[in-house]
Amino acid sequence: MGESKVKCELVNGHKWGPKAHLSALNNDVTELIQKSQDAKKFAYCPYSKFRVGAALLADDGTVFTGCNVENASYTLGICAERNAMSKAISEGYRNFKAIAIASDLCDQFISPCGGCRQFMREFGVDWKVYMSKPDGTYILMSVEELLPVSFGPEDLKIHGAQDLKINGSKHLEINGGLHTK
Ligand code: THU
């Protein structure tokens, strides 16, 4: 997805990192954003009335879409981005190139919530997030830029841990403590 980038200092009233870019329109990106806008039409958001759509591009070119789905039990609501990602994961996809996000906000680019950033980060830090407006313009940032110094699956790998056998069951020794496996 080659694109021309224009450095953008102030977006949504915030100063974005030096790597944030307001990009000129590009065909592939336009298509992905269009798909996120189409997905937004299915948003189920009777409580917030805030429609969001997402289109996730897997490494083989497959696109998974998602919308936000709210619930009368408010905390059960799920964001569009997480819906699209869960659809992809549940169909065997784990490698992603990009995700486009759409909302109805005309004056600012939709920005993924912290939970969605962490959810994206689970599947790598080096892929693209297109945050769009209804007119199709967008800001491009990587997952790494959106969630710097993050915690991820690699951090759960415990170095120097030793397997011990005690009373026939397997234990893992970590810093002198014992954990049954
Ligand atoms: N929402 C998303 O789906 N994605 C975002 O990036 C931001 C927020 C949803 C969650 C909720 O249904 C509504 O927008 C208002 O927060």
PDB file of C-alpha atoms and ligand atoms in Angstrom:
ATOM      1  CA  MET A   1       0.000   0.000   0.000  1.00  0.00           C
ATOM      2  CA  GLY A   2       2.261   2.761  -1.218  1.00  0.00           C
ATOM      3  CA  GLU A   3       0.935   6.224  -0.568  1.00  0.00           C
ATOM      4  CA  SER A   4       2.079   9.791  -0.532  1.00  0.00           C
ATOM      5  CA  LYS A   5       2.211  11.233   2.922  1.00  0.00           C
ATOM      6  CA  VAL A   6       1.912  14.789   4.069  1.00  0.00           C
ATOM      7  CA  LYS A   7       3.268  15.517   7.498  1.00  0.00           C
ATOM      8  CA  CYS A   8       0.496  16.638   9.777  1.00  0.00           C
ATOM      9  CA  GLU A   9       1.268  18.322  13.074  1.00  0.00           C
ATOM     10  CA  LEU A  10      -2.128  18.983  14.594  1.00  0.00           C
ATOM     11  CA  VAL A  11      -4.986  16.520  14.242  1.00  0.00           C
ATOM     12  CA  ASN A  12      -8.194  16.327  16.237  1.00  0.00           C
ATOM     13  CA  GLY A  13      -6.829  19.172  18.352  1.00  0.00           C
ATOM     14  CA  HIS A  14      -3.916  17.015  19.527  1.00  0.00           C
ATOM     15  CA  LYS A  15      -0.330  17.137  18.494  1.00  0.00           C
ATOM     16  CA  TRP A  16       0.323  13.776  16.898  1.00  0.00           C
ATOM     17  CA  GLY A  17       3.711  12.104  16.741  1.00  0.00           C
ATOM     18  CA  PRO A  18       6.113  13.081  13.977  1.00  0.00           C
ATOM     19  CA  LYS A  19       5.243   9.882  12.169  1.00  0.00           C
ATOM     20  CA  ALA A  20       1.529  10.658  11.927  1.00  0.00           C
ATOM     21  CA  HIS A  21       0.561  11.439   8.395  1.00  0.00           C
ATOM     22  CA  LEU A  22      -2.368  12.921   6.612  1.00  0.00           C
ATOM     23  CA  SER A  23      -2.240  10.973   3.405  1.00  0.00           C
ATOM     24  CA  ALA A  24      -3.364  11.687  -0.099  1.00  0.00           C
ATOM     25  CA  LEU A  25      -5.972   9.282  -1.421  1.00  0.00           C
ATOM     26  CA  ASN A  26      -4.775   6.010  -2.828  1.00  0.00           C
ATOM     27  CA  ASN A  27      -6.915   3.346  -4.527  1.00  0.00           C
ATOM     28  CA  ASP A  28      -6.299   0.388  -2.194  1.00  0.00           C
ATOM     29  CA  VAL A  29      -6.736   2.552   0.843  1.00  0.00           C
ATOM     30  CA  THR A  30      -9.840   4.201  -0.598  1.00  0.00           C
ATOM     31  CA  GLU A  31     -11.344   0.749  -1.096  1.00  0.00           C
ATOM     32  CA  LEU A  32     -10.542  -0.372   2.455  1.00  0.00           C
ATOM     33  CA  ILE A  33     -11.992   2.836   3.854  1.00  0.00           C
ATOM     34  CA  GLN A  34     -15.095   2.406   1.696  1.00  0.00           C
ATOM     35  CA  LYS A  35     -15.522  -1.071   3.190  1.00  0.00           C
ATOM     36  CA  SER A  36     -15.251   0.334   6.706  1.00  0.00           C
ATOM     37  CA  GLN A  37     -17.902   2.913   5.809  1.00  0.00           C
ATOM     38  CA  ASP A  38     -20.156   0.168   4.442  1.00  0.00           C
ATOM     39  CA  ALA A  39     -19.678  -1.848   7.642  1.00  0.00           C
ATOM     40  CA  LYS A  40     -20.626   1.221   9.682  1.00  0.00           C
ATOM     41  CA  LYS A  41     -24.136   0.989   8.212  1.00  0.00           C
ATOM     42  CA  PHE A  42     -24.696  -2.189  10.260  1.00  0.00           C
ATOM     43  CA  ALA A  43     -23.644  -0.606  13.557  1.00  0.00           C
ATOM     44  CA  TYR A  44     -25.961  -1.554  16.418  1.00  0.00           C
ATOM     45  CA  CYS A  45     -25.587   1.420  18.718  1.00  0.00           C
ATOM     46  CA  PRO A  46     -29.003   2.388  20.166  1.00  0.00           C
ATOM     47  CA  TYR A  47     -27.362   3.760  23.353  1.00  0.00           C
ATOM     48  CA  SER A  48     -24.468   5.857  22.092  1.00  0.00           C
ATOM     49  CA  LYS A  49     -25.871   6.482  18.591  1.00  0.00           C
ATOM     50  CA  PHE A  50     -22.195   6.531  17.615  1.00  0.00           C
ATOM     51  CA  ARG A  51     -21.719   4.375  14.528  1.00  0.00           C
ATOM     52  CA  VAL A  52     -18.329   2.825  13.851  1.00  0.00           C
ATOM     53  CA  GLY A  53     -17.204   0.519  11.061  1.00  0.00           C
ATOM     54  CA  ALA A  54     -13.918  -1.284  10.507  1.00  0.00           C
ATOM     55  CA  ALA A  55     -12.329  -3.144   7.610  1.00  0.00           C
ATOM     56  CA  LEU A  56      -9.363  -5.374   8.359  1.00  0.00           C
ATOM     57  CA  LEU A  57      -6.964  -6.398   5.583  1.00  0.00           C
ATOM     58  CA  ALA A  58      -5.278  -9.773   6.105  1.00  0.00           C
ATOM     59  CA  ASP A  59      -1.911 -10.548   4.538  1.00  0.00           C
ATOM     60  CA  ASP A  60      -3.463 -12.592   1.719  1.00  0.00           C
ATOM     61  CA  GLY A  61      -5.778  -9.740   0.739  1.00  0.00           C
ATOM     62  CA  THR A  62      -8.904 -11.001   2.517  1.00  0.00           C
ATOM     63  CA  VAL A  63     -10.930  -8.234   4.143  1.00  0.00           C
ATOM     64  CA  PHE A  64     -12.965  -8.747   7.313  1.00  0.00           C
ATOM     65  CA  THR A  65     -15.439  -6.077   8.335  1.00  0.00           C
ATOM     66  CA  GLY A  66     -16.995  -5.251  11.680  1.00  0.00           C
ATOM     67  CA  CYS A  67     -19.244  -2.709  13.338  1.00  0.00           C
ATOM     68  CA  ASN A  68     -19.834  -1.779  16.949  1.00  0.00           C
ATOM     69  CA  VAL A  69     -22.496  -3.871  18.685  1.00  0.00           C
ATOM     70  CA  GLU A  70     -23.875  -2.430  21.910  1.00  0.00           C
ATOM     71  CA  ASN A  71     -25.972  -4.123  24.583  1.00  0.00           C
ATOM     72  CA  ALA A  72     -28.596  -3.131  27.170  1.00  0.00           C
ATOM     73  CA  SER A  73     -26.014  -4.388  29.648  1.00  0.00           C
ATOM     74  CA  TYR A  74     -23.694  -1.589  28.564  1.00  0.00           C
ATOM     75  CA  THR A  75     -20.311  -3.106  29.371  1.00  0.00           C
ATOM     76  CA  LEU A  76     -20.957  -6.015  27.014  1.00  0.00           C
ATOM     77  CA  GLY A  77     -20.789  -3.744  23.973  1.00  0.00           C
ATOM     78  CA  ILE A  78     -17.990  -4.424  21.523  1.00  0.00           C
ATOM     79  CA  CYS A  79     -16.122  -2.053  19.237  1.00  0.00           C
ATOM     80  CA  ALA A  80     -16.078  -2.335  15.457  1.00  0.00           C
ATOM     81  CA  GLU A  81     -12.330  -2.995  15.350  1.00  0.00           C
ATOM     82  CA  ARG A  82     -12.470  -5.858  17.817  1.00  0.00           C
ATOM     83  CA  ASN A  83     -15.420  -7.361  15.978  1.00  0.00           C
ATOM     84  CA  ALA A  84     -13.554  -7.338  12.673  1.00  0.00           C
ATOM     85  CA  MET A  85     -10.446  -8.807  14.307  1.00  0.00           C
ATOM     86  CA  SER A  86     -12.398 -11.535  16.104  1.00  0.00           C
ATOM     87  CA  LYS A  87     -14.074 -12.515  12.847  1.00  0.00           C
ATOM     88  CA  ALA A  88     -10.669 -12.836  11.193  1.00  0.00           C
ATOM     89  CA  ILE A  89      -9.046 -14.754  14.047  1.00  0.00           C
ATOM     90  CA  SER A  90     -11.978 -17.150  14.253  1.00  0.00           C
ATOM     91  CA  GLU A  91     -11.479 -17.953  10.579  1.00  0.00           C
ATOM     92  CA  GLY A  92      -7.798 -18.747  10.999  1.00  0.00           C
ATOM     93  CA  TYR A  93      -6.226 -15.392  10.093  1.00  0.00           C
ATOM     94  CA  ARG A  94      -3.528 -13.903  12.330  1.00  0.00           C
ATOM     95  CA  ASN A  95      -1.410 -11.769  10.041  1.00  0.00           C
ATOM     96  CA  PHE A  96      -2.731  -8.366   9.151  1.00  0.00           C
ATOM     97  CA  LYS A  97      -1.566  -5.551   6.914  1.00  0.00           C
ATOM     98  CA  ALA A  98      -4.006  -2.822   7.821  1.00  0.00           C
ATOM     99  CA  ILE A  99      -7.275  -1.806   9.393  1.00  0.00           C
ATOM    100  CA  ALA A 100      -9.469   1.112   8.301  1.00  0.00           C
ATOM    101  CA  ILE A 101     -11.873   2.711  10.766  1.00  0.00           C
ATOM    102  CA  ALA A 102     -14.887   4.892   9.944  1.00  0.00           C
ATOM    103  CA  SER A 103     -17.314   6.935  12.015  1.00  0.00           C
ATOM    104  CA  ASP A 104     -19.771   9.770  11.398  1.00  0.00           C
ATOM    105  CA  LEU A 105     -17.485  12.396  12.909  1.00  0.00           C
ATOM    106  CA  CYS A 106     -16.978  14.952  10.145  1.00  0.00           C
ATOM    107  CA  ASP A 107     -14.592  17.230  11.983  1.00  0.00           C
ATOM    108  CA  GLN A 108     -12.173  14.663  13.307  1.00  0.00           C
ATOM    109  CA  PHE A 109     -10.565  11.390  12.423  1.00  0.00           C
ATOM    110  CA  ILE A 110     -11.890   8.413  14.370  1.00  0.00           C
ATOM    111  CA  SER A 111      -9.305   7.145  16.802  1.00  0.00           C
ATOM    112  CA  PRO A 112      -9.370   3.583  18.185  1.00  0.00           C
ATOM    113  CA  CYS A 113      -9.937   3.168  21.915  1.00  0.00           C
ATOM    114  CA  GLY A 114      -7.172   1.887  24.162  1.00  0.00           C
ATOM    115  CA  GLY A 115      -8.733  -1.565  24.387  1.00  0.00           C
ATOM    116  CA  CYS A 116      -8.769  -1.908  20.610  1.00  0.00           C
ATOM    117  CA  ARG A 117      -5.178  -0.725  20.374  1.00  0.00           C
ATOM    118  CA  GLN A 118      -4.148  -3.471  22.785  1.00  0.00           C
ATOM    119  CA  PHE A 119      -6.254  -5.978  20.840  1.00  0.00           C
ATOM    120  CA  MET A 120      -4.478  -4.960  17.614  1.00  0.00           C
ATOM    121  CA  ARG A 121      -1.100  -5.133  19.295  1.00  0.00           C
ATOM    122  CA  GLU A 122      -1.668  -8.803  20.140  1.00  0.00           C
ATOM    123  CA  PHE A 123      -1.176  -9.495  16.421  1.00  0.00           C
ATOM    124  CA  GLY A 124       1.916  -7.370  15.897  1.00  0.00           C
ATOM    125  CA  VAL A 125       3.021  -3.770  16.155  1.00  0.00           C
ATOM    126  CA  ASP A 126       4.088  -3.277  12.556  1.00  0.00           C
ATOM    127  CA  TRP A 127       0.843  -2.862  10.670  1.00  0.00           C
ATOM    128  CA  LYS A 128      -1.241   0.076   9.569  1.00  0.00           C
ATOM    129  CA  VAL A 129      -4.228   1.819  11.069  1.00  0.00           C
ATOM    130  CA  TYR A 130      -6.188   4.160   8.793  1.00  0.00           C
ATOM    131  CA  MET A 131      -8.342   6.528  10.840  1.00  0.00           C
ATOM    132  CA  SER A 132     -10.834   8.144   8.526  1.00  0.00           C
ATOM    133  CA  LYS A 133     -13.488  10.807   8.177  1.00  0.00           C
ATOM    134  CA  PRO A 134     -16.744  10.337   6.222  1.00  0.00           C
ATOM    135  CA  ASP A 135     -15.226  12.229   3.262  1.00  0.00           C
ATOM    136  CA  GLY A 136     -12.609   9.481   2.919  1.00  0.00           C
ATOM    137  CA  THR A 137      -9.611  11.464   4.160  1.00  0.00           C
ATOM    138  CA  TYR A 138      -7.523   9.693   6.743  1.00  0.00           C
ATOM    139  CA  ILE A 139      -4.623   9.671   9.130  1.00  0.00           C
ATOM    140  CA  LEU A 140      -2.234   6.737   8.970  1.00  0.00           C
ATOM    141  CA  MET A 141      -0.348   5.447  11.992  1.00  0.00           C
ATOM    142  CA  SER A 142       1.163   2.074  12.823  1.00  0.00           C
ATOM    143  CA  VAL A 143      -0.005   0.004  15.779  1.00  0.00           C
ATOM    144  CA  GLU A 144       3.396   0.735  17.353  1.00  0.00           C
ATOM    145  CA  GLU A 145       2.799   4.469  17.046  1.00  0.00           C
ATOM    146  CA  LEU A 146      -0.672   4.176  18.530  1.00  0.00           C
ATOM    147  CA  LEU A 147       0.505   2.042  21.439  1.00  0.00           C
ATOM    148  CA  PRO A 148       4.172   2.662  22.161  1.00  0.00           C
ATOM    149  CA  VAL A 149       6.108   0.722  24.795  1.00  0.00           C
ATOM    150  CA  SER A 150       3.326  -1.853  24.818  1.00  0.00           C
ATOM    151  CA  PHE A 151       2.824  -5.131  26.600  1.00  0.00           C
ATOM    152  CA  GLY A 152       2.352  -8.114  24.321  1.00  0.00           C
ATOM    153  CA  PRO A 153       2.523 -11.891  23.987  1.00  0.00           C
ATOM    154  CA  GLU A 154       6.346 -11.839  23.883  1.00  0.00           C
ATOM    155  CA  ASP A 155       6.388 -10.410  27.403  1.00  0.00           C
ATOM    156  CA  LEU A 156       4.754 -13.554  28.761  1.00  0.00           C
ATOM    157  CA  LYS A 157       7.694 -15.687  27.740  1.00  0.00           C
ATOM    158  CA  ILE A 158       9.559 -16.349  30.954  1.00  0.00           C
ATOM    159  CA  HIS A 159      13.307 -16.557  30.509  1.00  0.00           C
ATOM    160  CA  GLY A 160      15.391 -18.840  32.673  1.00  0.00           C
ATOM    161  CA  ALA A 161      12.340 -20.679  34.007  1.00  0.00           C
ATOM    162  CA  GLN A 162      13.067 -24.300  34.886  1.00  0.00           C
ATOM    163  CA  ASP A 163      10.772 -27.285  34.848  1.00  0.00           C
ATOM    164  CA  LEU A 164      10.816 -29.307  38.061  1.00  0.00           C
ATOM    165  CA  LYS A 165       9.181 -32.629  38.885  1.00  0.00           C
ATOM    166  CA  ILE A 166       7.745 -32.770  42.376  1.00  0.00           C
ATOM    167  CA  ASN A 167       5.530 -35.647  43.531  1.00  0.00           C
ATOM    168  CA  GLY A 168       5.003 -36.701  39.938  1.00  0.00           C
ATOM    169  CA  SER A 169       3.334 -33.430  38.853  1.00  0.00           C
ATOM    170  CA  LYS A 170       5.020 -30.811  36.716  1.00  0.00           C
ATOM    171  CA  HIS A 171       5.943 -27.500  38.269  1.00  0.00           C
ATOM    172  CA  LEU A 172       7.513 -24.386  36.880  1.00  0.00           C
ATOM    173  CA  GLU A 173      10.024 -22.595  39.067  1.00  0.00           C
ATOM    174  CA  ILE A 174       9.937 -18.837  38.672  1.00  0.00           C
ATOM    175  CA  ASN A 175      12.016 -16.646  40.949  1.00  0.00           C
ATOM    176  CA  GLY A 176      12.009 -19.336  43.594  1.00  0.00           C
ATOM    177  CA  GLY A 177       8.184 -19.727  43.562  1.00  0.00           C
ATOM    178  CA  LEU A 178       6.421 -22.870  42.378  1.00  0.00           C
ATOM    179  CA  HIS A 179       3.538 -22.882  39.920  1.00  0.00           C
ATOM    180  CA  THR A 180       1.710 -26.074  38.980  1.00  0.00           C
ATOM    181  CA  LYS A 181       1.359 -26.524  35.225  1.00  0.00           C
TER     182      LYS A 181
HETATM  183  N1  THU B   1     -16.394   2.536  19.357  1.00  0.00           N
HETATM  184  C1  THU B   1     -15.893   1.714  18.404  1.00  0.00           C
HETATM  185  O1  THU B   1     -16.565   0.798  17.915  1.00  0.00           O
HETATM  186  N2  THU B   1     -14.626   1.934  17.982  1.00  0.00           N
HETATM  187  C2  THU B   1     -13.860   2.988  18.353  1.00  0.00           C
HETATM  188  O2  THU B   1     -12.762   3.131  17.854  1.00  0.00           O
HETATM  189  C3  THU B   1     -14.369   3.946  19.329  1.00  0.00           C
HETATM  190  C4  THU B   1     -15.637   3.581  19.985  1.00  0.00           C
HETATM  191  C5  THU B   1     -17.782   2.333  19.768  1.00  0.00           C
HETATM  192  C6  THU B   1     -17.998   1.752  21.124  1.00  0.00           C
HETATM  193  C7  THU B   1     -19.396   2.234  21.430  1.00  0.00           C
HETATM  194  O3  THU B   1     -20.329   1.358  20.834  1.00  0.00           O
HETATM  195  C8  THU B   1     -19.481   3.565  20.726  1.00  0.00           C
HETATM  196  O4  THU B   1     -18.461   3.572  19.761  1.00  0.00           O
HETATM  197  C9  THU B   1     -19.332   4.758  21.651  1.00  0.00           C
HETATM  198  O5  THU B   1     -18.191   4.650  22.411  1.00  0.00           O
END
